[in-house]
Amino acid sequence: MDARDARLVFCTCPDAATAQALARLLVERRLAACVNLLPPMQSVYRWQGQVEQAEEFQLLIKTTAGRLEALTAALLQHHPYELPEILAVSPSAGLPAYLDWIRAQTREDT
């Protein structure tokens, strides 16, 4: 798989239980090959006219361009936030064997 077909998706969660549930859901449905759950961090943001600060957990989701739409739909359906962070970036390069693994783990027909 070419690195341009891979996607790294960022998504924050309000707590560890939500992060774990979303990660498992995405991998079980083959929408993601792997999801890393990063430890809690502090986020500062503007929401509804107020500056807010909250502890959040960051998900790093590995998927493909072809699975991104379905992954986004699943996050929107199951995420507790009204407006969840869903940001997808394309890597400029990657270990070819790892990229192939991402594709194999996110195949719809497997």
mmCIF file of the C-alpha atoms, coordinates in Angstrom:
data_MODEL
# 
_entry.id   MODEL 
# 
loop_
_atom_site.group_PDB 
_atom_site.id 
_atom_site.type_symbol 
_atom_site.label_atom_id 
_atom_site.label_alt_id 
_atom_site.label_comp_id 
_atom_site.label_asym_id 
_atom_site.label_entity_id 
_atom_site.label_seq_id 
_atom_site.pdbx_PDB_ins_code 
_atom_site.Cartn_x 
_atom_site.Cartn_y 
_atom_site.Cartn_z 
_atom_site.occupancy 
_atom_site.B_iso_or_equiv 
_atom_site.pdbx_formal_charge 
_atom_site.auth_seq_id 
_atom_site.auth_comp_id 
_atom_site.auth_asym_id 
_atom_site.auth_atom_id 
_atom_site.pdbx_PDB_model_num 
ATOM 1   C CA . MET A 1 1   ? 0.000   0.000   0.000  1.00 0.00 ? 1   MET A CA 1 
ATOM 2   C CA . ASP A 1 2   ? 1.220   3.483   -0.798 1.00 0.00 ? 2   ASP A CA 1 
ATOM 3   C CA . ALA A 1 3   ? 1.572   5.768   2.241  1.00 0.00 ? 3   ALA A CA 1 
ATOM 4   C CA . ARG A 1 4   ? -0.800  8.240   0.573  1.00 0.00 ? 4   ARG A CA 1 
ATOM 5   C CA . ASP A 1 5   ? -3.618  5.691   1.017  1.00 0.00 ? 5   ASP A CA 1 
ATOM 6   C CA . ALA A 1 6   ? -3.091  5.469   4.781  1.00 0.00 ? 6   ALA A CA 1 
ATOM 7   C CA . ARG A 1 7   ? -4.767  7.819   7.247  1.00 0.00 ? 7   ARG A CA 1 
ATOM 8   C CA . LEU A 1 8   ? -3.891  8.747   10.805 1.00 0.00 ? 8   LEU A CA 1 
ATOM 9   C CA . VAL A 1 9   ? -7.025  10.021  12.520 1.00 0.00 ? 9   VAL A CA 1 
ATOM 10  C CA . PHE A 1 10  ? -6.969  12.073  15.719 1.00 0.00 ? 10  PHE A CA 1 
ATOM 11  C CA . CYS A 1 11  ? -9.959  11.943  18.051 1.00 0.00 ? 11  CYS A CA 1 
ATOM 12  C CA . THR A 1 12  ? -10.203 13.099  21.675 1.00 0.00 ? 12  THR A CA 1 
ATOM 13  C CA . CYS A 1 13  ? -12.402 11.415  24.290 1.00 0.00 ? 13  CYS A CA 1 
ATOM 14  C CA . PRO A 1 14  ? -13.668 12.609  27.673 1.00 0.00 ? 14  PRO A CA 1 
ATOM 15  C CA . ASP A 1 15  ? -12.514 9.546   29.635 1.00 0.00 ? 15  ASP A CA 1 
ATOM 16  C CA . ALA A 1 16  ? -10.667 6.243   29.432 1.00 0.00 ? 16  ALA A CA 1 
ATOM 17  C CA . ALA A 1 17  ? -13.828 4.135   29.220 1.00 0.00 ? 17  ALA A CA 1 
ATOM 18  C CA . THR A 1 18  ? -15.076 6.034   26.169 1.00 0.00 ? 18  THR A CA 1 
ATOM 19  C CA . ALA A 1 19  ? -11.646 5.873   24.530 1.00 0.00 ? 19  ALA A CA 1 
ATOM 20  C CA . GLN A 1 20  ? -11.403 2.115   25.111 1.00 0.00 ? 20  GLN A CA 1 
ATOM 21  C CA . ALA A 1 21  ? -14.927 1.452   23.861 1.00 0.00 ? 21  ALA A CA 1 
ATOM 22  C CA . LEU A 1 22  ? -14.435 3.478   20.685 1.00 0.00 ? 22  LEU A CA 1 
ATOM 23  C CA . ALA A 1 23  ? -11.038 1.895   20.002 1.00 0.00 ? 23  ALA A CA 1 
ATOM 24  C CA . ARG A 1 24  ? -12.435 -1.620  20.359 1.00 0.00 ? 24  ARG A CA 1 
ATOM 25  C CA . LEU A 1 25  ? -15.480 -0.817  18.211 1.00 0.00 ? 25  LEU A CA 1 
ATOM 26  C CA . LEU A 1 26  ? -13.335 0.563   15.374 1.00 0.00 ? 26  LEU A CA 1 
ATOM 27  C CA . VAL A 1 27  ? -10.935 -2.394  15.372 1.00 0.00 ? 27  VAL A CA 1 
ATOM 28  C CA . GLU A 1 28  ? -13.711 -5.004  15.707 1.00 0.00 ? 28  GLU A CA 1 
ATOM 29  C CA . ARG A 1 29  ? -15.539 -3.493  12.722 1.00 0.00 ? 29  ARG A CA 1 
ATOM 30  C CA . ARG A 1 30  ? -12.275 -3.410  10.735 1.00 0.00 ? 30  ARG A CA 1 
ATOM 31  C CA . LEU A 1 31  ? -12.562 0.360   10.380 1.00 0.00 ? 31  LEU A CA 1 
ATOM 32  C CA . ALA A 1 32  ? -9.138  0.706   11.993 1.00 0.00 ? 32  ALA A CA 1 
ATOM 33  C CA . ALA A 1 33  ? -6.122  -1.574  12.039 1.00 0.00 ? 33  ALA A CA 1 
ATOM 34  C CA . CYS A 1 34  ? -4.906  -0.160  15.333 1.00 0.00 ? 34  CYS A CA 1 
ATOM 35  C CA . VAL A 1 35  ? -5.919  2.543   17.797 1.00 0.00 ? 35  VAL A CA 1 
ATOM 36  C CA . ASN A 1 36  ? -3.476  3.980   20.322 1.00 0.00 ? 36  ASN A CA 1 
ATOM 37  C CA . LEU A 1 37  ? -4.973  5.465   23.484 1.00 0.00 ? 37  LEU A CA 1 
ATOM 38  C CA . LEU A 1 38  ? -2.708  8.177   24.824 1.00 0.00 ? 38  LEU A CA 1 
ATOM 39  C CA . PRO A 1 39  ? -2.739  9.032   28.530 1.00 0.00 ? 39  PRO A CA 1 
ATOM 40  C CA . PRO A 1 40  ? -4.819  11.916  29.797 1.00 0.00 ? 40  PRO A CA 1 
ATOM 41  C CA . MET A 1 41  ? -3.846  15.384  28.704 1.00 0.00 ? 41  MET A CA 1 
ATOM 42  C CA . GLN A 1 42  ? -5.211  18.857  29.302 1.00 0.00 ? 42  GLN A CA 1 
ATOM 43  C CA . SER A 1 43  ? -7.091  20.516  26.444 1.00 0.00 ? 43  SER A CA 1 
ATOM 44  C CA . VAL A 1 44  ? -7.876  24.233  26.327 1.00 0.00 ? 44  VAL A CA 1 
ATOM 45  C CA . TYR A 1 45  ? -10.459 25.313  23.760 1.00 0.00 ? 45  TYR A CA 1 
ATOM 46  C CA . ARG A 1 46  ? -13.222 27.775  23.056 1.00 0.00 ? 46  ARG A CA 1 
ATOM 47  C CA . TRP A 1 47  ? -16.731 26.277  23.212 1.00 0.00 ? 47  TRP A CA 1 
ATOM 48  C CA . GLN A 1 48  ? -20.008 28.179  23.007 1.00 0.00 ? 48  GLN A CA 1 
ATOM 49  C CA . GLY A 1 49  ? -18.310 31.504  23.677 1.00 0.00 ? 49  GLY A CA 1 
ATOM 50  C CA . GLN A 1 50  ? -16.342 30.343  26.727 1.00 0.00 ? 50  GLN A CA 1 
ATOM 51  C CA . VAL A 1 51  ? -12.740 29.257  27.161 1.00 0.00 ? 51  VAL A CA 1 
ATOM 52  C CA . GLU A 1 52  ? -12.855 25.745  28.595 1.00 0.00 ? 52  GLU A CA 1 
ATOM 53  C CA . GLN A 1 53  ? -10.252 23.361  29.973 1.00 0.00 ? 53  GLN A CA 1 
ATOM 54  C CA . ALA A 1 54  ? -10.746 19.622  30.331 1.00 0.00 ? 54  ALA A CA 1 
ATOM 55  C CA . GLU A 1 55  ? -8.846  16.390  30.741 1.00 0.00 ? 55  GLU A CA 1 
ATOM 56  C CA . GLU A 1 56  ? -9.112  14.265  27.591 1.00 0.00 ? 56  GLU A CA 1 
ATOM 57  C CA . PHE A 1 57  ? -7.701  11.072  26.137 1.00 0.00 ? 57  PHE A CA 1 
ATOM 58  C CA . GLN A 1 58  ? -6.287  11.162  22.595 1.00 0.00 ? 58  GLN A CA 1 
ATOM 59  C CA . LEU A 1 59  ? -6.962  8.364   20.117 1.00 0.00 ? 59  LEU A CA 1 
ATOM 60  C CA . LEU A 1 60  ? -4.496  7.821   17.267 1.00 0.00 ? 60  LEU A CA 1 
ATOM 61  C CA . ILE A 1 61  ? -6.384  5.744   14.735 1.00 0.00 ? 61  ILE A CA 1 
ATOM 62  C CA . LYS A 1 62  ? -4.682  3.966   11.806 1.00 0.00 ? 62  LYS A CA 1 
ATOM 63  C CA . THR A 1 63  ? -6.924  3.327   8.813  1.00 0.00 ? 63  THR A CA 1 
ATOM 64  C CA . THR A 1 64  ? -7.115  3.731   5.044  1.00 0.00 ? 64  THR A CA 1 
ATOM 65  C CA . ALA A 1 65  ? -8.594  6.421   2.839  1.00 0.00 ? 65  ALA A CA 1 
ATOM 66  C CA . GLY A 1 66  ? -11.212 3.924   1.706  1.00 0.00 ? 66  GLY A CA 1 
ATOM 67  C CA . ARG A 1 67  ? -12.420 3.251   5.271  1.00 0.00 ? 67  ARG A CA 1 
ATOM 68  C CA . LEU A 1 68  ? -12.341 6.880   6.450  1.00 0.00 ? 68  LEU A CA 1 
ATOM 69  C CA . GLU A 1 69  ? -15.973 7.685   5.638  1.00 0.00 ? 69  GLU A CA 1 
ATOM 70  C CA . ALA A 1 70  ? -17.314 4.643   7.508  1.00 0.00 ? 70  ALA A CA 1 
ATOM 71  C CA . LEU A 1 71  ? -14.930 5.288   10.410 1.00 0.00 ? 71  LEU A CA 1 
ATOM 72  C CA . THR A 1 72  ? -16.135 8.895   10.652 1.00 0.00 ? 72  THR A CA 1 
ATOM 73  C CA . ALA A 1 73  ? -19.769 7.755   10.617 1.00 0.00 ? 73  ALA A CA 1 
ATOM 74  C CA . ALA A 1 74  ? -19.099 5.272   13.438 1.00 0.00 ? 74  ALA A CA 1 
ATOM 75  C CA . LEU A 1 75  ? -17.370 7.930   15.530 1.00 0.00 ? 75  LEU A CA 1 
ATOM 76  C CA . LEU A 1 76  ? -20.220 10.372  14.987 1.00 0.00 ? 76  LEU A CA 1 
ATOM 77  C CA . GLN A 1 77  ? -22.768 7.718   15.977 1.00 0.00 ? 77  GLN A CA 1 
ATOM 78  C CA . HIS A 1 78  ? -21.008 6.514   19.138 1.00 0.00 ? 78  HIS A CA 1 
ATOM 79  C CA . HIS A 1 79  ? -19.005 9.512   20.409 1.00 0.00 ? 79  HIS A CA 1 
ATOM 80  C CA . PRO A 1 80  ? -20.526 11.389  23.358 1.00 0.00 ? 80  PRO A CA 1 
ATOM 81  C CA . TYR A 1 81  ? -19.344 14.831  22.217 1.00 0.00 ? 81  TYR A CA 1 
ATOM 82  C CA . GLU A 1 82  ? -21.707 17.049  20.251 1.00 0.00 ? 82  GLU A CA 1 
ATOM 83  C CA . LEU A 1 83  ? -18.766 17.996  18.012 1.00 0.00 ? 83  LEU A CA 1 
ATOM 84  C CA . PRO A 1 84  ? -15.997 15.379  18.280 1.00 0.00 ? 84  PRO A CA 1 
ATOM 85  C CA . GLU A 1 85  ? -12.498 16.017  17.038 1.00 0.00 ? 85  GLU A CA 1 
ATOM 86  C CA . ILE A 1 86  ? -12.078 13.950  13.869 1.00 0.00 ? 86  ILE A CA 1 
ATOM 87  C CA . LEU A 1 87  ? -8.955  15.031  11.988 1.00 0.00 ? 87  LEU A CA 1 
ATOM 88  C CA . ALA A 1 88  ? -7.389  12.788  9.355  1.00 0.00 ? 88  ALA A CA 1 
ATOM 89  C CA . VAL A 1 89  ? -3.892  13.282  7.998  1.00 0.00 ? 89  VAL A CA 1 
ATOM 90  C CA . SER A 1 90  ? -2.030  11.477  5.236  1.00 0.00 ? 90  SER A CA 1 
ATOM 91  C CA . PRO A 1 91  ? 1.461   10.275  6.093  1.00 0.00 ? 91  PRO A CA 1 
ATOM 92  C CA . SER A 1 92  ? 4.208   11.230  3.673  1.00 0.00 ? 92  SER A CA 1 
ATOM 93  C CA . ALA A 1 93  ? 5.961   7.888   4.169  1.00 0.00 ? 93  ALA A CA 1 
ATOM 94  C CA . GLY A 1 94  ? 5.741   4.675   6.145  1.00 0.00 ? 94  GLY A CA 1 
ATOM 95  C CA . LEU A 1 95  ? 7.270   1.240   6.490  1.00 0.00 ? 95  LEU A CA 1 
ATOM 96  C CA . PRO A 1 96  ? 5.823   -0.668  3.506  1.00 0.00 ? 96  PRO A CA 1 
ATOM 97  C CA . ALA A 1 97  ? 5.119   -3.815  5.537  1.00 0.00 ? 97  ALA A CA 1 
ATOM 98  C CA . TYR A 1 98  ? 3.249   -1.773  8.178  1.00 0.00 ? 98  TYR A CA 1 
ATOM 99  C CA . LEU A 1 99  ? 1.204   0.005   5.513  1.00 0.00 ? 99  LEU A CA 1 
ATOM 100 C CA . ASP A 1 100 ? 0.306   -3.368  3.997  1.00 0.00 ? 100 ASP A CA 1 
ATOM 101 C CA . TRP A 1 101 ? -0.731  -4.574  7.450  1.00 0.00 ? 101 TRP A CA 1 
ATOM 102 C CA . ILE A 1 102 ? -3.059  -1.569  7.853  1.00 0.00 ? 102 ILE A CA 1 
ATOM 103 C CA . ARG A 1 103 ? -4.710  -2.380  4.543  1.00 0.00 ? 103 ARG A CA 1 
ATOM 104 C CA . ALA A 1 104 ? -5.050  -6.092  5.389  1.00 0.00 ? 104 ALA A CA 1 
ATOM 105 C CA . GLN A 1 105 ? -6.612  -5.384  8.788  1.00 0.00 ? 105 GLN A CA 1 
ATOM 106 C CA . THR A 1 106 ? -9.184  -2.952  7.388  1.00 0.00 ? 106 THR A CA 1 
ATOM 107 C CA . ARG A 1 107 ? -10.365 -5.029  4.427  1.00 0.00 ? 107 ARG A CA 1 
ATOM 108 C CA . GLU A 1 108 ? -14.142 -5.250  4.273  1.00 0.00 ? 108 GLU A CA 1 
ATOM 109 C CA . ASP A 1 109 ? -14.149 -8.756  2.792  1.00 0.00 ? 109 ASP A CA 1 
ATOM 110 C CA . THR A 1 110 ? -12.039 -10.419 5.493  1.00 0.00 ? 110 THR A CA 1 
# 
